Short mmCIF file of C-alpha atoms in Angstrom, two decimals:
data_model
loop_
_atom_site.label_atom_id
_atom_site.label_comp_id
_atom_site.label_asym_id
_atom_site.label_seq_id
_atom_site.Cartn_x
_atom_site.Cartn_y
_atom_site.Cartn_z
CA UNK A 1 3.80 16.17 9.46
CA UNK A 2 2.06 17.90 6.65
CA UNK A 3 3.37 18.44 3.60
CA UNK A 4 4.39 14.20 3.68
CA UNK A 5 3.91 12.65 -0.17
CA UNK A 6 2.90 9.70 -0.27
CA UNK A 7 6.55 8.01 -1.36
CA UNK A 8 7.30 8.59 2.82
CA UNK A 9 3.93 7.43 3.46
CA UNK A 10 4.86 4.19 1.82
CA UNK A 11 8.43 4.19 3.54
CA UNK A 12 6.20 4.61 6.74
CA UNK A 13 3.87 1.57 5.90
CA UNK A 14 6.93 -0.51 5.47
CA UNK A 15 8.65 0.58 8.60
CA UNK A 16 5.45 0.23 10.18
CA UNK A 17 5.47 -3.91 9.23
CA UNK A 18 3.13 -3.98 5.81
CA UNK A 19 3.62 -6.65 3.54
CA UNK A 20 6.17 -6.13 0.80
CA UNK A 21 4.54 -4.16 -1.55
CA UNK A 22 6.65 -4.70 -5.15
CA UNK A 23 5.02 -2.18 -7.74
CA UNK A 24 4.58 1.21 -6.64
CA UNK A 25 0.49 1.43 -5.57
CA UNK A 26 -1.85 3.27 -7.79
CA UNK A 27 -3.32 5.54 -4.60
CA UNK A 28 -6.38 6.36 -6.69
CA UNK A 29 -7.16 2.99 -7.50
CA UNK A 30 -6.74 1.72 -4.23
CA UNK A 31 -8.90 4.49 -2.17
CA UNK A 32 -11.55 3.66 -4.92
CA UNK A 33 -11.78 0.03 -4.25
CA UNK A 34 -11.82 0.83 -0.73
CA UNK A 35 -14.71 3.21 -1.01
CA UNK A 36 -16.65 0.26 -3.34
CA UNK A 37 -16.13 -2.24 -1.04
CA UNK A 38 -17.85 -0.61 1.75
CA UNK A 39 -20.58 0.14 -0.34
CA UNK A 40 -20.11 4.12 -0.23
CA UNK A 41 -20.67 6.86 -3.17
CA UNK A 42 -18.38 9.43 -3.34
CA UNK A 43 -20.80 11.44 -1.39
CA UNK A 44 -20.95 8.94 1.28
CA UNK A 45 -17.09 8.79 1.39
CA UNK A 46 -16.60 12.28 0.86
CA UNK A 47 -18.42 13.19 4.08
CA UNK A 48 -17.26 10.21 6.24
CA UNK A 49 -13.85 11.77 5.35
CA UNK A 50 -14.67 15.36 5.48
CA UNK A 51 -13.48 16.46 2.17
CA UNK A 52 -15.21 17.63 -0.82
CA UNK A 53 -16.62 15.00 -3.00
CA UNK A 54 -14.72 16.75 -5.84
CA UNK A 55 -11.77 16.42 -4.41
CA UNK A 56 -12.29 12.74 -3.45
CA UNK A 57 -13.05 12.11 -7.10
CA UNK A 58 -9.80 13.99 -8.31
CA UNK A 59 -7.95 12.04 -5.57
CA UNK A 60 -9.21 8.42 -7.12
CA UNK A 61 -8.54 9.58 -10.79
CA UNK A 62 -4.81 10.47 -10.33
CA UNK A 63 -5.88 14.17 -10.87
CA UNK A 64 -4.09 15.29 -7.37
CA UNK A 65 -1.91 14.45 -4.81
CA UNK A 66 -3.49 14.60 -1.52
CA UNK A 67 -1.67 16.20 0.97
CA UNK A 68 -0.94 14.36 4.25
CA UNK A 69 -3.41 16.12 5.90
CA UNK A 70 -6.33 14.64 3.21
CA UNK A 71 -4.99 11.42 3.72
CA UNK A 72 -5.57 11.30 7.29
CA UNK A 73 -8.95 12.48 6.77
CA UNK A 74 -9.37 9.60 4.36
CA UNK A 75 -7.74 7.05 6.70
CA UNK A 76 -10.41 8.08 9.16
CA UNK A 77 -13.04 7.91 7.00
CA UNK A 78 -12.51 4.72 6.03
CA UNK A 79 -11.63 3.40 9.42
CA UNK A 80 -7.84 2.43 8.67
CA UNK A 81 -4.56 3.42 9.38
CA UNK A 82 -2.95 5.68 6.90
CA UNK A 83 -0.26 3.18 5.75
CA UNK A 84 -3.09 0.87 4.85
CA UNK A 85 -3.73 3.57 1.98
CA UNK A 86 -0.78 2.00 0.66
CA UNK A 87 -0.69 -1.44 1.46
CA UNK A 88 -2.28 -3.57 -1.91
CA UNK A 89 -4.92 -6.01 -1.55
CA UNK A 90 -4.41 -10.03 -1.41
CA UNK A 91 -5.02 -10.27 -4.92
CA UNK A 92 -7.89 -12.81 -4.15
CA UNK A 93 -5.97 -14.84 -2.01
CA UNK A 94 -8.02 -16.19 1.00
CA UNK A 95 -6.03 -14.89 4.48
CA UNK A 96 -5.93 -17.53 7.11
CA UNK A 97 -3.84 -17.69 10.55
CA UNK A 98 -4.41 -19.73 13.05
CA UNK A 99 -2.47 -21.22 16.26
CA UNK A 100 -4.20 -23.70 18.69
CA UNK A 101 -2.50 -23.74 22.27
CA UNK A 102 -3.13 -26.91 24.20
CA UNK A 103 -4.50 -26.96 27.58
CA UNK A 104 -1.15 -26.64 29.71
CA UNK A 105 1.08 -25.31 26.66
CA UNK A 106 0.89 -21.94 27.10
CA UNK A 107 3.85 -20.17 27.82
CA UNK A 108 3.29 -19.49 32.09
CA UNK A 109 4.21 -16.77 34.15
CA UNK A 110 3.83 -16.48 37.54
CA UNK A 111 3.42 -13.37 39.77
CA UNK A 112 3.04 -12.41 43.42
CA UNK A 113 -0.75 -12.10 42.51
CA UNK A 114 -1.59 -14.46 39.52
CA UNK A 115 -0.43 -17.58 37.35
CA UNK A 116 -0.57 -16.41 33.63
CA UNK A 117 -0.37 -18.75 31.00
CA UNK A 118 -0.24 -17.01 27.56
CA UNK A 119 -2.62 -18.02 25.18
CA UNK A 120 -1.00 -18.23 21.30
CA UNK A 121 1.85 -16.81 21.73
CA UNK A 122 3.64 -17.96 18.44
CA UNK A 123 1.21 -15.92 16.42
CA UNK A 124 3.25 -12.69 15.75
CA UNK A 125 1.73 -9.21 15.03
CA UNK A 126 -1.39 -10.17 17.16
CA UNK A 127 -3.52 -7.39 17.68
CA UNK A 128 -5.45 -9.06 20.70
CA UNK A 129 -3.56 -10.65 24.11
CA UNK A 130 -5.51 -13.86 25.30
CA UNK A 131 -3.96 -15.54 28.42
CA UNK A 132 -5.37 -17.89 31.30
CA UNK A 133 -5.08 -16.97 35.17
CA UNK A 134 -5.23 -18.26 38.34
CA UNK A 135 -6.37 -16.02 40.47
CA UNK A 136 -4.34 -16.18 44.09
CA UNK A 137 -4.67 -12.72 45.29
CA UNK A 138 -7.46 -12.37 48.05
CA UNK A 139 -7.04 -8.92 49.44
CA UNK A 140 -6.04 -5.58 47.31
CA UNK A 141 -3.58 -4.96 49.65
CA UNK A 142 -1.16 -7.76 47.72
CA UNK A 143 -1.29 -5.56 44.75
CA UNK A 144 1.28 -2.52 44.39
CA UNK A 145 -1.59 0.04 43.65
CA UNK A 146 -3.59 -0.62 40.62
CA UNK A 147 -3.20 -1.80 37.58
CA UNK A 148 -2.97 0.13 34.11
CA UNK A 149 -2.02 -0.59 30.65
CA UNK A 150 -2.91 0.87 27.21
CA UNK A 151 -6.12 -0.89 25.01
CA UNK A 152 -9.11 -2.60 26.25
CA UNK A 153 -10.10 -6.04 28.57
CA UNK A 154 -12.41 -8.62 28.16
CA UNK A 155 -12.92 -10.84 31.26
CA UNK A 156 -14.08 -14.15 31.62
CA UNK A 157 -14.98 -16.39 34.93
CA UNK A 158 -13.64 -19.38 33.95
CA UNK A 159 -13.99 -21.13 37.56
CA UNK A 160 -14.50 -19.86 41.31
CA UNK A 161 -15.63 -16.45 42.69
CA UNK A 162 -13.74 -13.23 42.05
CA UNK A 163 -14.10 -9.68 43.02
CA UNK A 164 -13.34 -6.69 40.23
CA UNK A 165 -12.09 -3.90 41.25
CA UNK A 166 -11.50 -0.74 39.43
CA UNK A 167 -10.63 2.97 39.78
CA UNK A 168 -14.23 4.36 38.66
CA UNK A 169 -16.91 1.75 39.67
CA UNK A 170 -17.76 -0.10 42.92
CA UNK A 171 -16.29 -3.27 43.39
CA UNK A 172 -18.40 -6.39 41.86
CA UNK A 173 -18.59 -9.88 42.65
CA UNK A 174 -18.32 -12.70 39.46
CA UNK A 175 -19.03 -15.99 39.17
CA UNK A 176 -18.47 -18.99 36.50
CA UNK A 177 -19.71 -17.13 33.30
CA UNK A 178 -19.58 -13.78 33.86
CA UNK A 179 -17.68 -11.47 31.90
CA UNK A 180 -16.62 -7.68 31.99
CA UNK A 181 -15.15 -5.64 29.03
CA UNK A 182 -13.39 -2.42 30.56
CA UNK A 183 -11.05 0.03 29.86
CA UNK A 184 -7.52 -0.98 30.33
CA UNK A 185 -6.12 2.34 31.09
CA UNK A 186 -8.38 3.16 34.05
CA UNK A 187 -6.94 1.31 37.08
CA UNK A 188 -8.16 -2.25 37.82
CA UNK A 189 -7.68 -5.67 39.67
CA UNK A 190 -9.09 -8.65 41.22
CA UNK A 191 -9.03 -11.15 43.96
CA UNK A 192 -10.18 -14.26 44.40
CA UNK A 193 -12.87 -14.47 46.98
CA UNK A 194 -14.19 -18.22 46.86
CA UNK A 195 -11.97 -20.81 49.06
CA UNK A 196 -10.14 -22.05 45.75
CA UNK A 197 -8.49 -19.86 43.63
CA UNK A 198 -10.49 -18.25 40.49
CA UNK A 199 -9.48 -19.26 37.01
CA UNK A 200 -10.52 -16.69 34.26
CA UNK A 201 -9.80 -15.86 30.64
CA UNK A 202 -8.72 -12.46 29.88
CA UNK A 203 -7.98 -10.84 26.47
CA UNK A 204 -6.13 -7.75 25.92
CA UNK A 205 -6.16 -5.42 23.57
CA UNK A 206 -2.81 -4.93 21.78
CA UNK A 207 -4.10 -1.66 19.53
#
């Protein structure tokens, strides 16, 4: 992909579900005030980003283009995606969504192994999964080998006894308050192990 200007780029923020974004952006303007509000120098950005601190400073004074390749490097520098290079700021305006699910609103789905009830599910380009289960496995045999998705899991013991199990680490035992944060990709799943079955919160990562 190098060689891209950053007209495509834009095309690519668009397709990619950015906010409409009228006016063409000023790219120098807006890599500055992304630099400023972290707090960084050019010298600062320049080496987050691996580029030369004159070339950062051309870059933010409409002086050059940067190829595609120089915008990843700033996208990574500045911990964003490259299409948020050209997405404008708020313009002051305070962001605030917010959904509250009632207990027994969620939206359930059963399985062979668990009860899922999905946790705000109206809320639309989420970037985190949060549903309730009831645990009613008890053995791994119920399970059609393991589990694995893209992202990251948090795990919460909501009520009972549960056992985790996963690819790379012995199996461990979790009561009311524990919590585990894992890898999603690396095979995983648990079983109730306490006579009622286990209720927990998980949240998945949607990155």
């Amino acid at each position: 992909m190098q060689g891209k200007d950053p007209k495509s780029l834009i095309e690519i923020a668009r397709a990619n579900g950015s906010s409409d974004m009228g006016e063409p952006l000023d790219l120098g303007a807006r890599v500055r005030e992304l630099r400023k509000a972290r707090d960084w120098t050019l010298e600062q950005a320049a080496g987050q980003a691996g580029l030369a601190r004159s070339t950062l400073s051309k870059i933010e004074n409409g002086q050059m283009s940067p190829t595609y390749e120089a915008l990843k490097k700033l996208a990574v520098g500045l911990e964003i995606s490259v299409p948020q290079l050209f997405t404008p700021p708020e313009k002051g305006q305070i962001n605030g969504r917010m959904v509250v699910t009632k207990t027994g609103e969620g939206n359930a789905q059963a399985t062979a192994t668990y009860e899922h009830e999905l946790l705000a599910e109206t809320l639309t380009k989420k970037n985190m999964l949060p549903y309730r289960a009831r645990v009613r496995a008890r053995s791994m045999d119920e399970f059609d080998g393991w589990v694995r998705h893209d992202g990251e899991e948090f795990l919460y013991v909501l009520t009972g006894v549960l056992r985790l199990y996963t690819e790379f680490y012995e199996p461990v035992d979790m009561r009311r308050g524990d919590s585990a944060y894992y890898d999603a990709t690396m095979g995983h799943n648990v079983i109730s192990v306490s006579d009622e079955d286990a209720l927990i919160l998980w949240v998945t990562s949607l990155a």
